[in-house]
Amino acid sequence: MYTSECQLEVRYYECDQMGIVHHSNYVRFFECGRDQMMKELGIPIEKMEEENIMFPVVSLEIHFKIPSRMGDTLKVATTLTKMPMAKMLFDQRIYNQKDELVCYGNVVVGFISADRRVPIRAPRSLTEKIAEYFPEDVK
Amino acid sequence: MYTSECQLEVRYYECDQMGIVHHSNYVRFFECGRDQMMKELGIPIEKMEEENIMFPVVSLEIHFKIPSRMGDTLKVATTLTKMPMAKMLFDQRIYNQKDELVCYGNVVVGFISADRRVPIRAPRSLTEKIAEYFPEDVK
Amino acid sequence: MYTSECQLEVRYYECDQMGIVHHSNYVRFFECGRDQMMKELGIPIEKMEEENIMFPVVSLEIHFKIPSRMGDTLKVATTLTKMPMAKMLFDQRIYNQKDELVCYGNVVVGFISADRRVPIRAPRSLTEKIAEYFPEDVK
Amino acid sequence: MYTSECQLEVRYYECDQMGIVHHSNYVRFFECGRDQMMKELGIPIEKMEEENIMFPVVSLEIHFKIPSRMGDTLKVATTLTKMPMAKMLFDQRIYNQKDELVCYGNVVVGFISADRRVPIRAPRSLTEKIAEYFPEDVK
């Protein structure tokens, strides 16, 4: 298991006329969380793209618990619960500055060869970095 | 059952550096689809807000099948499969101009009293309009 | 002179907590207007990109007159006042359904060779199409 | 003169299919810069709104110098060059992590009474805080 965190301050344009962060933005914050994890793992998304790998979202699910507002600081906690193979599964949770759970969900991302536009397996540069966090999966 | 449709042309700023519509935008297109339905039912979202009712998203799930791009025209099909009570459940599908399924999912929306900030039941003005589409649920 | 028009309905997520369309979205609507013009001229932006030409915004100016809201239908009027050379100058205006001026401004866009990343002149495929609207500039 | 700074990391969804931050996002980053300044001055935007004051953008101008990309960290420098009266004028500049100027411009923001929807003068709570930075304007 590997968890990564990033912090985001709510921006004015992210709030809707209910005065709360528009739900679609949490989907974007989730992405920030995943990108932060990839960066920490030494394979930032822009480097993966340079290596001809695209990283499209396959599905996502998200449950909204409490609203957040202008002035809030959010923490996106992103967890990898399994060693990635053809796909990468992220558990994601967003907390506010009071440590209340704002929303949670999961996102599945695939790997695609950018030039051939076909699904590929997780790149070795990624799995090697991740392997140490999943000793039981690597024999 | 009640289905509503709306058409959207892909906009340049909605596409990301993979050259495809960013996944978060489909969540927004789903919202356009629901707002279109509410408008057709005679209760546009802005009218509901005037009547002190907020309409926050409780959860959503979305599966991405094929990408869409600049130049594509999307059709958002939104279906209400049940008579709304405390919540409103929408089945949503997006097709491109070749009638290929781009993504599908479902969204649950609640009703909240804007001033008291507590959950309420579906407003009567809404259920009365919808009732005719669900004859079996209304006896 | 050449003018093009496109219509856009205000979307919920485009409105901020003042209950009005967030000012940054008019910058995006302006882009929709320019893309509509390029499409009408037979050179949609995606085609220009296929031909290795990028079309980056160099500068923009915008004046906001009255707000717009959920339920409004906006008309983006985009005018080309000069024959494009190294740059393309657009005059843009947005009106609401009551024909009131919501905002106006101008945008300068350049042409760049996508692979060499250097400025280039307006592509001939574009200037040939536009020339008929500027008879005095073409001798 | 009063200057405020805030830092932003480029997010994936902010980049377009040219692989660069979409120009409309700098308009949003400018807003982040102004909100940061208001926060530093002790009058965050959400507090101003609680006091019945809206803060709509009246006009803006922006010049784009070099692109920014995924992986870049941007610094938004926001400067108040005059004591605010009926309007507030911001000079804004965005630099990347190499201290290169990405874009610059200016934004004019007005003050509006939220319930009466009429223009008002800069609130005293704001001008008192700002006055110390403009000794020559306050006699």
XYZ file of C-alpha atoms in Angstrom:
556
model
C 0.000 0.000 0.000
C 1.254 3.439 -0.849
C -0.361 6.729 0.125
C 0.404 10.210 -1.109
C -1.006 13.551 -0.017
C -1.398 16.963 -1.541
C -2.929 20.191 -0.309
C -5.151 22.528 -2.263
C -6.773 25.785 -1.291
C -10.289 26.274 -2.588
C -10.303 28.865 -5.383
C -13.109 31.322 -5.964
C -13.941 30.140 -9.479
C -14.315 26.591 -8.192
C -17.374 27.554 -6.139
C -20.841 27.588 -7.673
C -23.937 29.592 -6.912
C -24.775 27.354 -3.978
C -21.609 28.877 -2.483
C -19.865 25.503 -2.409
C -17.164 23.843 -4.490
C -18.832 22.501 -7.637
C -18.867 18.698 -7.542
C -16.962 18.371 -10.827
C -13.951 20.035 -9.225
C -13.423 17.175 -6.794
C -12.876 14.977 -9.843
C -10.118 17.425 -10.795
C -8.704 17.483 -7.260
C -8.560 13.684 -7.384
C -6.428 14.049 -10.507
C -4.115 16.463 -8.683
C -3.749 13.790 -6.000
C -2.818 11.111 -8.519
C -0.385 13.405 -10.301
C 1.239 14.203 -6.975
C 1.677 10.476 -6.320
C 3.220 9.902 -9.737
C 5.603 12.778 -9.093
C 6.623 11.320 -5.733
C 7.191 7.968 -7.401
C 9.620 9.704 -9.769
C 7.416 9.297 -12.852
C 5.487 12.541 -13.231
C 2.704 12.365 -15.777
C 4.543 14.688 -18.187
C 7.504 12.290 -18.176
C 5.229 9.321 -18.822
C 3.763 11.189 -21.794
C 7.263 11.887 -23.098
C 7.822 8.135 -22.997
C 4.827 7.711 -25.302
C 2.437 6.513 -22.595
C -1.000 8.010 -22.105
C -2.838 7.557 -18.865
C -6.601 7.856 -19.520
C -9.235 7.525 -16.815
C -11.351 4.404 -17.349
C -13.951 4.891 -14.630
C -14.554 6.776 -11.433
C -16.922 6.816 -8.529
C -17.276 9.552 -5.983
C -19.404 10.112 -2.892
C -19.885 13.619 -1.560
C -20.227 13.892 2.227
C -19.969 17.564 3.205
C -19.489 20.690 1.130
C -16.346 22.802 1.073
C -16.114 26.534 0.579
C -13.895 29.488 -0.210
C -11.327 29.709 2.590
C -11.079 25.941 3.031
C -7.820 24.058 2.598
C -8.296 20.558 1.279
C -6.051 17.541 1.639
C -6.254 14.919 -1.084
C -5.149 11.505 0.156
C -4.468 9.053 -2.653
C -3.839 5.381 -1.970
C -2.651 2.620 -4.218
C -3.994 -0.634 -2.785
C -2.772 -3.022 -5.443
C 0.259 -3.457 -7.601
C -0.706 -2.020 -11.030
C -0.917 -4.414 -13.974
C -3.034 -3.409 -16.984
C -4.726 -0.791 -14.860
C -4.024 1.356 -11.859
C -6.600 1.589 -9.064
C -6.601 4.610 -6.805
C -8.576 5.046 -3.591
C -9.005 8.745 -2.993
C -10.279 10.816 -0.105
C -10.502 14.545 0.404
C -10.473 16.092 3.883
C -10.872 19.715 4.925
C -8.703 21.647 7.408
C -10.807 20.293 10.285
C -9.983 16.799 9.081
C -13.597 16.162 8.116
C -14.174 13.836 5.174
C -15.438 15.956 2.271
C -15.679 13.179 -0.316
C -14.213 9.823 -1.196
C -14.137 7.520 -4.175
C -12.005 5.490 -6.494
C -10.568 5.973 -9.928
C -9.321 3.413 -12.441
C -6.713 4.565 -14.937
C -5.376 2.594 -17.899
C -2.152 2.735 -19.878
C -2.193 3.407 -23.597
C 0.559 3.604 -26.168
C 0.283 7.189 -27.413
C 1.263 6.459 -30.997
C -0.409 3.094 -31.484
C -3.457 4.029 -29.358
C -3.702 0.528 -27.882
C -3.821 -0.513 -24.220
C -0.492 -1.572 -22.773
C 0.685 -2.905 -19.421
C 1.964 -0.655 -16.641
C 5.409 0.596 -17.719
C 8.351 -1.113 -16.022
C 9.733 2.245 -14.829
C 6.553 2.570 -12.802
C 6.168 -0.978 -11.499
C 9.780 -1.086 -10.345
C 9.272 2.021 -8.273
C 6.024 0.732 -6.820
C 7.164 -2.843 -6.187
C 8.856 -2.031 -2.904
C 5.513 -0.989 -1.431
C 3.914 -4.300 -2.379
C 6.452 -6.904 -1.226
C 3.819 -9.653 -1.097
C 2.888 -9.114 -4.767
C 6.444 -9.396 -6.036
C 8.107 -12.760 -5.728
C -39.456 6.493 -17.257
C -38.602 9.866 -18.657
C -35.709 10.669 -20.974
C -34.355 14.028 -22.025
C -31.636 14.896 -24.517
C -29.303 17.784 -25.075
C -26.559 18.425 -27.611
C -23.157 19.903 -26.909
C -20.287 20.678 -29.233
C -16.850 19.910 -27.840
C -15.045 23.148 -26.991
C -11.317 23.649 -27.382
C -10.630 24.374 -23.716
C -12.373 21.140 -22.745
C -9.643 19.063 -24.431
C -6.459 18.148 -22.603
C -2.940 17.454 -23.796
C -3.895 13.928 -24.826
C -6.024 15.742 -27.424
C -9.241 14.391 -25.935
C -12.001 15.830 -23.779
C -10.763 15.830 -20.176
C -12.695 13.247 -18.152
C -13.907 15.830 -15.617
C -15.861 17.590 -18.358
C -18.193 14.636 -18.850
C -19.261 15.154 -15.245
C -20.149 18.697 -16.287
C -21.916 17.530 -19.442
C -23.978 15.166 -17.275
C -25.043 18.212 -15.289
C -26.058 19.998 -18.501
C -28.188 16.950 -19.287
C -29.936 17.043 -15.909
C -30.493 20.795 -16.142
C -32.009 20.313 -19.582
C -34.406 17.731 -18.140
C -35.417 20.028 -15.288
C -36.052 22.779 -17.811
C -38.225 20.492 -19.921
C -40.159 19.512 -16.800
C -40.891 23.190 -16.242
C -38.719 23.506 -13.128
C -35.363 24.854 -14.292
C -32.665 24.718 -11.656
C -32.616 28.523 -11.257
C -36.340 28.448 -10.461
C -35.856 25.708 -7.906
C -33.145 27.812 -6.258
C -35.498 30.786 -6.172
C -37.917 28.552 -4.285
C -35.234 28.007 -1.651
C -34.297 24.500 -2.795
C -30.714 23.449 -3.416
C -29.968 20.418 -5.506
C -26.543 19.042 -4.491
C -24.958 15.975 -6.065
C -24.698 13.131 -3.537
C -22.724 10.629 -5.582
C -21.796 9.788 -9.132
C -20.286 6.999 -11.120
C -19.005 7.202 -14.644
C -17.469 4.783 -17.124
C -15.483 6.106 -20.040
C -15.709 4.019 -23.234
C -14.203 6.024 -26.097
C -12.635 9.471 -26.211
C -14.183 12.497 -27.879
C -12.378 15.340 -29.572
C -12.582 18.848 -30.939
C -15.093 18.770 -33.781
C -17.331 16.189 -32.109
C -20.964 16.867 -31.271
C -22.139 15.045 -28.178
C -25.639 14.017 -27.199
C -26.341 13.697 -23.492
C -29.244 11.330 -22.812
C -30.604 11.612 -19.289
C -33.123 9.152 -17.931
C -35.159 9.173 -14.768
C -35.930 5.571 -13.910
C -37.738 6.094 -10.630
C -40.155 8.558 -9.159
C -38.023 10.899 -6.981
C -38.578 10.835 -3.226
C -35.785 12.072 -0.972
C -33.349 11.757 -3.844
C -33.361 11.873 -7.604
C -31.544 9.171 -9.572
C -30.385 9.895 -13.073
C -29.043 7.396 -15.599
C -26.881 9.276 -18.055
C -25.250 8.386 -21.350
C -23.224 10.449 -23.767
C -23.051 9.561 -27.468
C -21.038 11.162 -30.257
C -22.295 12.178 -33.707
C -21.708 8.608 -34.972
C -23.993 7.400 -32.189
C -21.115 5.665 -30.427
C -21.329 5.474 -26.639
C -18.673 7.807 -25.228
C -19.450 7.288 -21.539
C -22.270 6.321 -19.216
C -23.008 6.483 -15.536
C -25.452 7.513 -12.893
C -25.811 10.460 -10.602
C -27.747 10.821 -7.355
C -28.918 14.283 -6.390
C -30.553 15.324 -3.119
C -32.856 18.166 -2.142
C -31.829 20.645 0.533
C -33.614 23.593 2.047
C -31.319 26.499 1.148
C -31.913 28.515 4.311
C -32.145 25.697 6.857
C -29.472 23.578 5.112
C -31.315 20.326 5.888
C -32.373 17.570 3.483
C -35.967 17.786 2.323
C -38.209 15.662 0.114
C -38.604 16.263 -3.613
C -40.674 19.432 -4.035
C -44.308 18.869 -4.984
C -43.973 21.130 -8.040
C -41.451 18.598 -9.330
C -43.173 15.350 -8.351
C -46.462 16.490 -9.857
C -44.792 17.106 -13.181
C -42.985 13.811 -13.092
C -45.883 11.691 -11.832
C -47.430 11.282 -15.249
C -44.330 9.450 -16.460
C -44.529 6.982 -13.585
C -48.186 5.920 -13.535
C -47.402 2.688 -11.698
C -45.766 4.590 -8.817
C -48.675 6.936 -8.260
C -51.886 5.414 -7.009
C -14.924 42.630 -42.639
C -16.259 39.230 -41.706
C -18.550 38.433 -38.787
C -19.517 35.089 -37.371
C -21.985 34.215 -34.621
C -22.473 31.384 -32.208
C -24.999 30.742 -29.456
C -24.260 29.358 -26.024
C -26.562 28.591 -23.127
C -25.170 29.477 -19.708
C -24.244 26.300 -17.821
C -24.632 25.860 -14.077
C -20.936 25.248 -13.388
C -20.045 28.464 -15.203
C -21.765 30.562 -12.524
C -19.951 31.566 -9.354
C -21.144 32.311 -5.861
C -22.265 35.794 -6.881
C -24.828 33.887 -8.975
C -23.370 35.210 -12.231
C -21.185 33.746 -14.959
C -17.584 33.857 -13.721
C -15.623 36.427 -15.724
C -13.032 33.883 -16.885
C -15.734 32.016 -18.790
C -16.299 34.898 -21.192
C -12.684 34.441 -22.255
C -13.644 30.845 -23.062
C -16.840 31.922 -24.842
C -14.737 34.274 -26.956
C -12.678 31.248 -27.971
C -15.863 29.383 -28.933
C -16.714 32.352 -31.133
C -13.334 32.293 -32.865
C -13.482 28.528 -33.352
C -16.948 28.887 -34.879
C -15.554 31.473 -37.314
C -12.665 29.213 -38.294
C -15.115 26.384 -38.860
C -17.285 28.566 -41.085
C -14.189 29.587 -43.038
C -13.541 25.904 -43.691
C -10.423 25.712 -41.515
C -11.552 24.413 -38.124
C -8.913 24.668 -35.455
C -8.439 20.881 -35.317
C -7.655 20.889 -39.041
C -5.163 23.706 -38.615
C -3.459 21.687 -35.866
C -3.321 18.646 -38.165
C -1.484 20.870 -40.639
C 1.136 21.543 -37.973
C -0.061 25.035 -37.112
C -0.704 26.163 -33.559
C -2.859 29.159 -32.875
C -1.869 30.629 -29.481
C -3.499 33.706 -27.964
C -1.040 36.600 -27.764
C -3.133 39.100 -25.839
C -6.690 39.884 -24.926
C -8.737 42.660 -23.468
C -12.265 42.414 -22.176
C -14.785 44.812 -20.673
C -17.688 43.461 -18.649
C -20.919 45.468 -18.923
C -23.731 43.452 -17.360
C -23.763 40.028 -15.727
C -25.379 36.937 -17.195
C -26.992 34.087 -15.324
C -28.289 30.551 -15.460
C -31.146 30.519 -17.961
C -29.532 33.092 -20.260
C -28.678 32.348 -23.875
C -25.625 34.204 -25.093
C -24.680 35.183 -28.617
C -20.986 35.574 -29.349
C -20.367 37.883 -32.308
C -16.835 37.640 -33.670
C -15.532 40.075 -36.252
C -12.380 40.066 -38.286
C -11.594 43.675 -39.133
C -8.306 43.194 -40.948
C -6.800 40.713 -43.310
C -4.552 38.470 -41.140
C -0.801 38.593 -41.711
C 1.488 37.461 -38.886
C -1.394 37.768 -36.457
C -5.153 37.583 -36.460
C -7.170 40.284 -34.695
C -10.665 39.498 -33.506
C -13.231 41.968 -32.210
C -15.645 40.091 -29.998
C -18.951 40.940 -28.376
C -21.332 38.879 -26.294
C -25.054 39.686 -26.131
C -27.785 38.069 -24.075
C -31.243 36.959 -25.303
C -32.564 40.494 -24.781
C -29.816 41.725 -27.114
C -28.086 43.571 -24.272
C -24.305 43.834 -24.492
C -22.831 41.585 -21.803
C -19.162 42.175 -22.597
C -16.862 43.128 -25.436
C -13.176 43.018 -26.184
C -10.508 41.993 -28.609
C -8.158 39.088 -28.927
C -4.903 38.766 -30.860
C -3.871 35.294 -31.969
C -0.577 34.306 -33.577
C 0.462 31.429 -35.822
C 3.184 29.034 -34.756
C 4.759 26.073 -36.462
C 3.926 23.204 -34.112
C 7.130 21.248 -34.675
C 9.600 24.105 -34.958
C 7.851 26.260 -32.337
C 8.529 29.472 -34.251
C 6.076 32.155 -35.386
C 4.897 31.819 -38.966
C 2.641 33.857 -41.257
C -1.074 33.165 -41.634
C -1.424 29.918 -43.616
C -2.401 30.376 -47.249
C -5.412 28.054 -46.853
C -6.737 30.624 -44.388
C -5.859 33.851 -46.193
C -7.340 32.591 -49.460
C -10.644 31.944 -47.756
C -10.631 35.294 -46.013
C -9.418 37.374 -48.971
C -12.864 37.706 -50.529
C -14.087 39.582 -47.458
C -11.254 42.104 -47.729
C -11.245 43.075 -51.414
C -9.446 46.354 -50.728
C -6.538 44.540 -49.044
C -5.955 42.131 -51.908
C -4.701 43.571 -55.169
C 2.296 50.333 -3.367
C 1.514 46.910 -2.024
C 2.541 43.607 -3.579
C 1.393 40.121 -2.736
C 2.556 36.785 -4.078
C 1.106 33.325 -4.386
C 2.404 30.098 -5.858
C 0.495 27.671 -8.020
C 1.539 24.383 -9.568
C 0.234 23.798 -13.081
C -2.506 21.153 -13.012
C -3.061 18.613 -15.767
C -6.598 19.698 -16.620
C -5.369 23.279 -17.071
C -3.311 22.300 -20.122
C -4.861 22.151 -23.572
C -4.063 20.094 -26.636
C -1.168 22.373 -27.533
C 0.363 20.953 -24.328
C 0.382 24.366 -22.659
C -1.736 26.035 -19.996
C -4.920 27.274 -21.674
C -4.906 31.079 -21.795
C -8.194 31.377 -19.881
C -6.554 29.812 -16.847
C -4.181 32.745 -16.380
C -7.271 34.889 -15.874
C -8.173 32.480 -13.067
C -4.636 32.523 -11.660
C -4.837 36.322 -11.598
C -7.942 35.943 -9.446
C -6.060 33.616 -7.086
C -3.448 36.341 -6.787
C -6.009 39.006 -5.906
C -7.731 36.713 -3.408
C -4.381 36.014 -1.785
C -3.806 39.766 -1.438
C -7.224 40.311 0.119
C -6.522 37.488 2.555
C -3.188 39.047 3.528
C -4.928 42.379 4.035
C -7.253 40.663 6.511
C -10.359 40.931 4.292
C -10.654 37.639 2.452
C -13.203 37.692 -0.324
C -15.567 35.376 1.576
C -15.596 37.835 4.467
C -16.316 40.733 2.127
C -19.252 38.769 0.725
C -20.542 38.116 4.251
C -20.528 41.879 4.716
C -22.846 42.183 1.716
C -20.172 43.393 -0.710
C -19.655 41.843 -4.121
C -16.434 42.322 -5.968
C -17.076 41.927 -9.718
C -14.390 42.263 -12.380
C -14.995 45.322 -14.556
C -12.282 44.830 -17.156
C -9.043 43.011 -17.733
C -6.142 42.984 -20.108
C -3.528 40.284 -20.416
C -0.438 39.746 -22.524
C 0.954 36.253 -22.936
C 4.753 36.064 -23.277
C 5.822 32.424 -22.962
C 3.804 29.259 -22.399
C 3.817 27.204 -19.207
C 3.387 23.487 -18.898
C 2.684 20.555 -16.617
C 5.486 20.458 -14.060
C 5.851 24.236 -13.882
C 5.380 26.178 -10.667
C 3.986 29.642 -11.220
C 4.292 32.717 -9.040
C 1.509 35.277 -9.294
C 2.681 38.739 -8.262
C -0.184 41.145 -7.618
C 0.407 44.830 -7.073
C -1.891 47.575 -5.943
C -0.526 50.804 -7.374
C -3.229 53.181 -6.185
C -5.379 53.641 -3.143
C -8.780 52.115 -4.066
C -11.779 54.442 -4.325
C -14.769 53.318 -6.391
C -12.602 50.711 -8.057
C -9.555 48.644 -7.310
C -6.754 48.420 -9.893
C -4.431 45.453 -9.835
C -1.220 45.035 -11.802
C -0.545 41.346 -12.169
C 2.384 39.322 -13.399
C 2.975 35.587 -13.548
C 6.485 34.116 -13.489
C 7.595 30.507 -13.807
C 10.127 28.681 -11.613
C 12.990 30.049 -13.757
C 11.706 33.542 -13.005
C 10.716 34.069 -16.626
C 7.713 36.310 -17.240
C 4.855 34.105 -18.462
C 2.214 36.818 -18.754
C 1.256 40.194 -17.359
C -1.761 42.428 -17.313
C -4.115 44.455 -15.230
C -7.533 43.935 -13.767
C -10.105 46.469 -12.577
C -12.567 45.320 -9.930
C -15.577 47.261 -8.626
C -17.537 47.141 -5.393
C -21.251 46.384 -5.402
C -23.807 46.196 -2.650
C -24.980 42.581 -2.834
C -28.587 43.243 -1.849
C -29.139 46.560 -3.619
C -26.994 45.607 -6.645
C -25.602 49.133 -6.986
C -21.957 50.245 -7.116
C -20.527 51.414 -3.799
C -17.187 52.847 -2.670
C -14.363 50.687 -1.352
C -15.393 49.487 2.134
C -13.712 51.281 5.021
C -12.457 47.984 6.488
C -10.445 47.630 3.293
C -9.214 51.200 2.831
C -8.057 51.419 6.442
C -5.909 48.349 5.980
C -4.508 49.593 2.704
C -3.941 53.219 3.757
C -0.617 52.517 5.450
C 0.856 51.410 2.114
C -0.164 54.676 0.461
C 0.969 57.358 2.919
C 1.024 60.043 0.218
C -2.646 59.424 -0.644
C -3.887 59.750 2.912
C -3.639 63.160 4.551
